[in-house]
mmCIF file of C-alpha atoms in Angstrom:
data_model
loop_
_atom_site.group_PDB
_atom_site.id
_atom_site.type_symbol
_atom_site.label_atom_id
_atom_site.label_comp_id
_atom_site.label_asym_id
_atom_site.label_seq_id
_atom_site.Cartn_x
_atom_site.Cartn_y
_atom_site.Cartn_z
ATOM 1 C CA MET D 6 30.303 71.348 -24.814
ATOM 2 C CA HIS D 7 33.802 70.942 -26.249
ATOM 3 C CA LEU D 8 35.760 67.969 -24.868
ATOM 4 C CA LEU D 9 38.478 70.234 -23.425
ATOM 5 C CA ASP D 10 35.806 72.168 -21.535
ATOM 6 C CA VAL D 11 34.451 68.879 -20.167
ATOM 7 C CA PHE D 12 37.926 67.876 -18.956
ATOM 8 C CA ARG D 13 38.493 71.322 -17.444
ATOM 9 C CA GLN D 14 35.245 71.076 -15.498
ATOM 10 C CA GLN D 15 36.085 67.545 -14.357
ATOM 11 C CA LEU D 16 39.516 68.664 -13.124
ATOM 12 C CA LYS D 17 37.993 71.661 -11.371
ATOM 13 C CA GLY D 18 35.583 69.342 -9.558
ATOM 14 C CA LEU D 19 38.415 67.300 -8.030
ATOM 15 C CA PRO D 20 39.766 68.467 -4.632
ATOM 16 C CA PHE D 21 43.347 67.973 -5.829
ATOM 17 C CA PHE D 22 42.897 70.495 -8.663
ATOM 18 C CA ASP D 23 40.254 72.749 -7.102
ATOM 19 C CA GLY D 24 41.382 76.353 -6.853
ATOM 20 C CA LEU D 25 43.908 76.210 -9.705
ATOM 21 C CA PRO D 26 43.858 79.224 -12.028
ATOM 22 C CA ASP D 27 41.701 78.653 -15.073
ATOM 23 C CA SER D 28 44.727 79.019 -17.337
ATOM 24 C CA GLN D 29 46.385 76.030 -15.632
ATOM 25 C CA LEU D 30 43.205 73.975 -15.759
ATOM 26 C CA VAL D 31 42.848 74.656 -19.481
ATOM 27 C CA ARG D 32 46.459 73.641 -20.011
ATOM 28 C CA LEU D 33 46.074 70.395 -18.062
ATOM 29 C CA ALA D 34 42.781 69.633 -19.814
ATOM 30 C CA GLY D 35 44.764 69.332 -23.029
ATOM 31 C CA ALA D 36 46.828 66.547 -21.418
ATOM 32 C CA VAL D 37 43.870 64.519 -20.103
ATOM 33 C CA ARG D 38 42.114 61.428 -21.320
ATOM 34 C CA GLU D 39 39.224 59.565 -19.723
ATOM 35 C CA GLU D 40 39.582 55.820 -19.224
ATOM 36 C CA ARG D 41 36.963 53.267 -18.208
ATOM 37 C CA PHE D 42 37.694 49.989 -16.464
ATOM 38 C CA ALA D 43 35.505 46.995 -15.760
ATOM 39 C CA ARG D 44 35.398 45.430 -12.310
ATOM 40 C CA ASP D 45 38.701 43.635 -11.516
ATOM 41 C CA GLU D 46 40.339 45.033 -14.664
ATOM 42 C CA LEU D 47 44.026 45.884 -14.310
ATOM 43 C CA ILE D 48 45.004 49.550 -14.543
ATOM 44 C CA PHE D 49 48.759 49.053 -14.172
ATOM 45 C CA LEU D 50 51.239 46.640 -12.594
ATOM 46 C CA LYS D 51 53.985 47.311 -10.080
ATOM 47 C CA GLY D 52 57.100 48.111 -12.123
ATOM 48 C CA ASP D 53 55.242 49.605 -15.079
ATOM 49 C CA PRO D 54 56.668 52.961 -16.202
ATOM 50 C CA SER D 55 54.819 55.922 -14.722
ATOM 51 C CA THR D 56 52.752 57.695 -17.364
ATOM 52 C CA GLY D 57 50.932 60.195 -15.177
ATOM 53 C CA LEU D 58 48.442 60.775 -12.408
ATOM 54 C CA PHE D 59 45.042 59.107 -12.172
ATOM 55 C CA ALA D 60 41.937 60.714 -10.676
ATOM 56 C CA VAL D 61 38.819 58.715 -9.820
ATOM 57 C CA LEU D 62 35.629 60.111 -11.340
ATOM 58 C CA ALA D 63 33.456 57.142 -10.369
ATOM 59 C CA GLY D 64 33.919 53.764 -8.718
ATOM 60 C CA THR D 65 36.641 52.432 -6.420
ATOM 61 C CA VAL D 66 40.228 51.455 -7.221
ATOM 62 C CA LYS D 67 42.397 48.963 -5.343
ATOM 63 C CA LEU D 68 46.097 49.696 -4.826
ATOM 64 C CA ALA D 69 47.984 46.641 -3.610
ATOM 65 C CA CYS D 70 51.328 44.855 -3.399
ATOM 66 C CA GLN D 71 51.714 41.108 -3.847
ATOM 67 C CA SER D 72 54.263 38.733 -2.343
ATOM 68 C CA PRO D 73 56.042 36.088 -4.481
ATOM 69 C CA GLY D 74 53.714 33.567 -2.841
ATOM 70 C CA GLY D 75 50.645 35.429 -4.085
ATOM 71 C CA ASN D 76 49.557 37.034 -0.809
ATOM 72 C CA GLU D 77 48.087 40.478 -1.361
ATOM 73 C CA ARG D 78 48.364 43.524 0.881
ATOM 74 C CA VAL D 79 45.897 46.296 0.087
ATOM 75 C CA ILE D 80 47.491 49.737 0.484
ATOM 76 C CA ALA D 81 44.587 52.027 -0.334
ATOM 77 C CA LEU D 82 41.140 52.130 -1.902
ATOM 78 C CA PRO D 83 40.879 55.452 -3.782
ATOM 79 C CA GLU D 84 37.308 56.515 -4.429
ATOM 80 C CA ARG D 85 35.543 59.326 -6.282
ATOM 81 C CA GLY D 86 37.498 62.580 -6.074
ATOM 82 C CA GLN D 87 40.802 60.990 -5.016
ATOM 83 C CA VAL D 88 44.027 60.694 -7.011
ATOM 84 C CA PHE D 89 46.844 58.154 -7.151
ATOM 85 C CA GLY D 90 50.152 57.633 -8.939
ATOM 86 C CA GLU D 91 51.587 61.051 -8.051
ATOM 87 C CA ALA D 92 54.631 59.780 -6.126
ATOM 88 C CA ALA D 93 55.978 57.728 -9.045
ATOM 89 C CA LEU D 94 55.269 60.701 -11.301
ATOM 90 C CA LEU D 95 57.382 63.136 -9.273
ATOM 91 C CA LEU D 96 60.167 60.629 -8.611
ATOM 92 C CA ASP D 97 60.132 59.605 -12.290
ATOM 93 C CA CYS D 98 60.190 55.954 -11.261
ATOM 94 C CA PRO D 99 57.995 52.912 -12.012
ATOM 95 C CA TYR D 100 54.709 52.487 -10.180
ATOM 96 C CA PRO D 101 55.427 50.892 -6.755
ATOM 97 C CA PHE D 102 52.158 48.905 -6.550
ATOM 98 C CA ASN D 103 49.469 47.229 -8.631
ATOM 99 C CA ALA D 104 46.301 49.150 -9.439
ATOM 100 C CA SER D 105 43.032 47.551 -10.484
ATOM 101 C CA ALA D 106 39.369 48.507 -10.588
ATOM 102 C CA LEU D 107 37.607 47.140 -7.502
ATOM 103 C CA THR D 108 34.323 48.162 -9.108
ATOM 104 C CA ALA D 109 33.540 49.474 -12.567
ATOM 105 C CA ALA D 110 35.460 52.753 -12.639
ATOM 106 C CA ARG D 111 35.888 55.947 -14.651
ATOM 107 C CA LEU D 112 39.282 57.592 -14.339
ATOM 108 C CA LEU D 113 40.984 60.688 -15.641
ATOM 109 C CA HIS D 114 44.581 60.155 -16.697
ATOM 110 C CA VAL D 115 46.645 63.361 -16.603
ATOM 111 C CA ASP D 116 49.879 63.151 -18.599
ATOM 112 C CA GLY D 117 52.977 63.070 -16.422
ATOM 113 C CA GLN D 118 55.076 65.466 -18.469
ATOM 114 C CA ALA D 119 52.358 68.129 -18.410
ATOM 115 C CA LEU D 120 52.214 67.868 -14.620
ATOM 116 C CA ARG D 121 56.004 67.970 -14.232
ATOM 117 C CA ASP D 122 56.161 71.063 -16.456
ATOM 118 C CA LEU D 123 53.542 72.750 -14.288
ATOM 119 C CA VAL D 124 55.426 71.828 -11.094
ATOM 120 C CA ALA D 125 58.589 73.385 -12.539
ATOM 121 C CA GLU D 126 56.801 76.589 -13.523
ATOM 122 C CA SER D 127 54.354 77.136 -10.656
ATOM 123 C CA THR D 128 55.461 77.409 -7.028
ATOM 124 C CA ASP D 129 51.837 77.178 -5.895
ATOM 125 C CA PHE D 130 51.235 73.943 -7.800
ATOM 126 C CA ALA D 131 54.550 72.478 -6.573
ATOM 127 C CA HIS D 132 53.456 73.264 -3.015
ATOM 128 C CA ARG D 133 50.111 71.593 -3.699
ATOM 129 C CA MET D 134 51.864 68.431 -4.899
ATOM 130 C CA LEU D 135 54.204 68.383 -1.904
ATOM 131 C CA SER D 136 51.315 68.883 0.513
ATOM 132 C CA HIS D 137 49.442 65.989 -1.046
ATOM 133 C CA LEU D 138 52.505 63.728 -0.869
ATOM 134 C CA SER D 139 53.117 64.730 2.744
ATOM 135 C CA GLY D 140 49.524 63.855 3.580
ATOM 136 C CA GLY D 141 50.033 60.446 1.996
ATOM 137 C CA ILE D 142 53.165 59.835 4.060
ATOM 138 C CA CYS D 143 51.330 60.795 7.264
ATOM 139 C CA SER D 144 48.533 58.395 6.329
ATOM 140 C CA ILE D 145 51.024 55.557 5.848
ATOM 141 C CA ILE D 146 52.605 56.309 9.233
ATOM 142 C CA ASP D 147 49.140 56.258 10.825
ATOM 143 C CA ASP D 148 48.493 52.871 9.212
ATOM 144 C CA LEU D 149 51.772 51.446 10.508
ATOM 145 C CA GLU D 150 50.997 52.714 13.991
ATOM 146 C CA ASP D 151 47.502 51.231 13.849
ATOM 147 C CA PHE D 152 48.736 47.838 12.636
ATOM 148 C CA ARG D 153 51.391 47.603 15.364
ATOM 149 C CA MET D 154 49.631 49.254 18.293
ATOM 150 C CA ARG D 155 45.891 48.698 17.885
ATOM 151 C CA ALA D 156 43.838 45.514 18.263
ATOM 152 C CA PRO D 157 41.427 44.661 15.398
ATOM 153 C CA PRO D 158 38.308 46.119 17.131
ATOM 154 C CA GLU D 159 40.158 49.401 17.717
ATOM 155 C CA ARG D 160 41.243 49.587 14.067
ATOM 156 C CA ILE D 161 37.697 48.960 12.886
ATOM 157 C CA ALA D 162 36.326 51.563 15.305
ATOM 158 C CA LYS D 163 38.772 54.180 14.018
ATOM 159 C CA PHE D 164 38.002 53.310 10.394
ATOM 160 C CA LEU D 165 34.232 53.549 10.928
ATOM 161 C CA LEU D 166 34.513 56.883 12.721
ATOM 162 C CA ASP D 167 36.707 58.282 9.951
ATOM 163 C CA ARG D 168 34.192 57.149 7.326
ATOM 164 C CA SER D 169 31.105 58.390 9.149
ATOM 165 C CA GLY D 170 32.303 61.945 9.784
ATOM 166 C CA SER D 171 32.232 63.923 12.981
ATOM 167 C CA SER D 172 28.585 64.968 13.273
ATOM 168 C CA GLY D 173 25.881 63.254 15.265
ATOM 169 C CA GLN D 174 25.891 60.880 18.187
ATOM 170 C CA GLY D 175 25.370 57.726 16.206
ATOM 171 C CA ASP D 176 23.069 55.801 13.887
ATOM 172 C CA SER D 177 25.307 56.575 10.912
ATOM 173 C CA ALA D 178 25.305 54.021 8.087
ATOM 174 C CA ILE D 179 28.620 53.302 6.365
ATOM 175 C CA ALA D 180 28.653 51.195 3.218
ATOM 176 C CA PHE D 181 31.229 48.415 3.122
ATOM 177 C CA PRO D 182 34.046 49.859 0.998
ATOM 178 C CA ALA D 183 35.105 46.502 -0.456
ATOM 179 C CA PRO D 184 34.583 42.739 -0.233
ATOM 180 C CA LYS D 185 35.456 41.366 3.200
ATOM 181 C CA HIS D 186 38.881 39.979 2.253
ATOM 182 C CA VAL D 187 39.884 43.296 0.630
ATOM 183 C CA PHE D 188 38.539 45.334 3.545
ATOM 184 C CA ALA D 189 40.420 43.082 5.982
ATOM 185 C CA SER D 190 43.676 43.439 4.063
ATOM 186 C CA ARG D 191 43.284 47.224 4.019
ATOM 187 C CA LEU D 192 43.030 47.157 7.822
ATOM 188 C CA GLY D 193 45.987 44.792 8.185
ATOM 189 C CA MET D 194 44.091 41.743 9.435
ATOM 190 C CA THR D 195 42.723 38.423 8.210
ATOM 191 C CA PRO D 196 39.087 38.059 7.124
ATOM 192 C CA GLU D 197 38.538 35.827 10.160
ATOM 193 C CA SER D 198 39.888 38.493 12.529
ATOM 194 C CA LEU D 199 37.705 41.102 10.835
ATOM 195 C CA SER D 200 34.552 38.991 11.217
ATOM 196 C CA ARG D 201 35.330 38.235 14.852
ATOM 197 C CA ALA D 202 36.048 41.878 15.715
ATOM 198 C CA MET D 203 32.913 43.108 13.920
ATOM 199 C CA ARG D 204 30.835 40.542 15.784
ATOM 200 C CA ASP D 205 32.339 41.642 19.109
ATOM 201 C CA LEU D 206 31.494 45.287 18.367
ATOM 202 C CA ALA D 207 27.946 44.354 17.413
ATOM 203 C CA GLU D 208 27.434 42.235 20.528
ATOM 204 C CA ALA D 209 28.707 45.139 22.649
ATOM 205 C CA GLY D 210 26.007 47.370 21.135
ATOM 206 C CA LEU D 211 28.413 49.746 19.344
ATOM 207 C CA ILE D 212 27.408 48.869 15.765
ATOM 208 C CA LYS D 213 24.769 47.013 13.780
ATOM 209 C CA ILE D 214 25.929 44.947 10.814
ATOM 210 C CA GLY D 215 23.718 44.947 7.719
ATOM 211 C CA LYS D 216 24.083 43.036 4.485
ATOM 212 C CA TYR D 217 25.859 45.870 2.689
ATOM 213 C CA ASP D 218 26.669 48.361 5.426
ATOM 214 C CA VAL D 219 27.520 48.965 9.066
ATOM 215 C CA ARG D 220 25.468 51.286 11.265
ATOM 216 C CA VAL D 221 27.191 53.163 14.078
ATOM 217 C CA VAL D 222 24.886 52.878 17.089
ATOM 218 C CA ASP D 223 26.993 54.322 19.905
ATOM 219 C CA ARG D 224 29.458 56.862 18.517
ATOM 220 C CA MET D 225 30.708 57.940 21.946
ATOM 221 C CA ARG D 226 31.747 54.450 23.038
ATOM 222 C CA LEU D 227 33.167 53.742 19.599
ATOM 223 C CA ALA D 228 35.298 56.895 19.889
ATOM 224 C CA VAL D 229 36.588 55.798 23.293
ATOM 225 C CA LEU D 230 37.577 52.438 21.822
ATOM 226 C CA ALA D 231 39.263 54.080 18.815
ATOM 227 C CA GLY D 232 41.294 56.264 21.182
#
């Protein structure tokens, strides 16, 4: 299969690009390159010029900001099928955070100018971009509300329910999305607070903690706690 056809199929398989006319997918495929990153390898730094949008084909990426003192705040952990870097692309500004590979990762890089040209020419694609950005803003607002209004066990309960989906009464296994300190930072708490809250949930019979995953035991009570 020709490389452009491979890229077109990869774009088509991503929720962000799914449903685009084939002519647009073919056009974007010509502006794509695949990049591979080793675990902990830097993708870009905060302040680097925006070159385009990244889509995760495999692995997990860490988006984070760092204080002058070296403290890190994890913003998001994009996984397979998710995209990042679109806000800087549309605003034509530098990337507002650091991006690195949390695990070995395969990414598609879609050239920024090709995407901006398509936004200018296609009302449907412009609407798609705006909808995605709006969803990101709502997610950030939800995070801020959680960090200010919810205790650590409530934040963990909400996170686990979101990850496990809506079906079933319980007994759903959720793999840890990141090392403990990264997971804790993503939820706006210290590793010690995370461990304590997880232990409390386990002792209350809501979850079981495995070596590499968490098992939801009582979804109904967990949902009540998550609010």
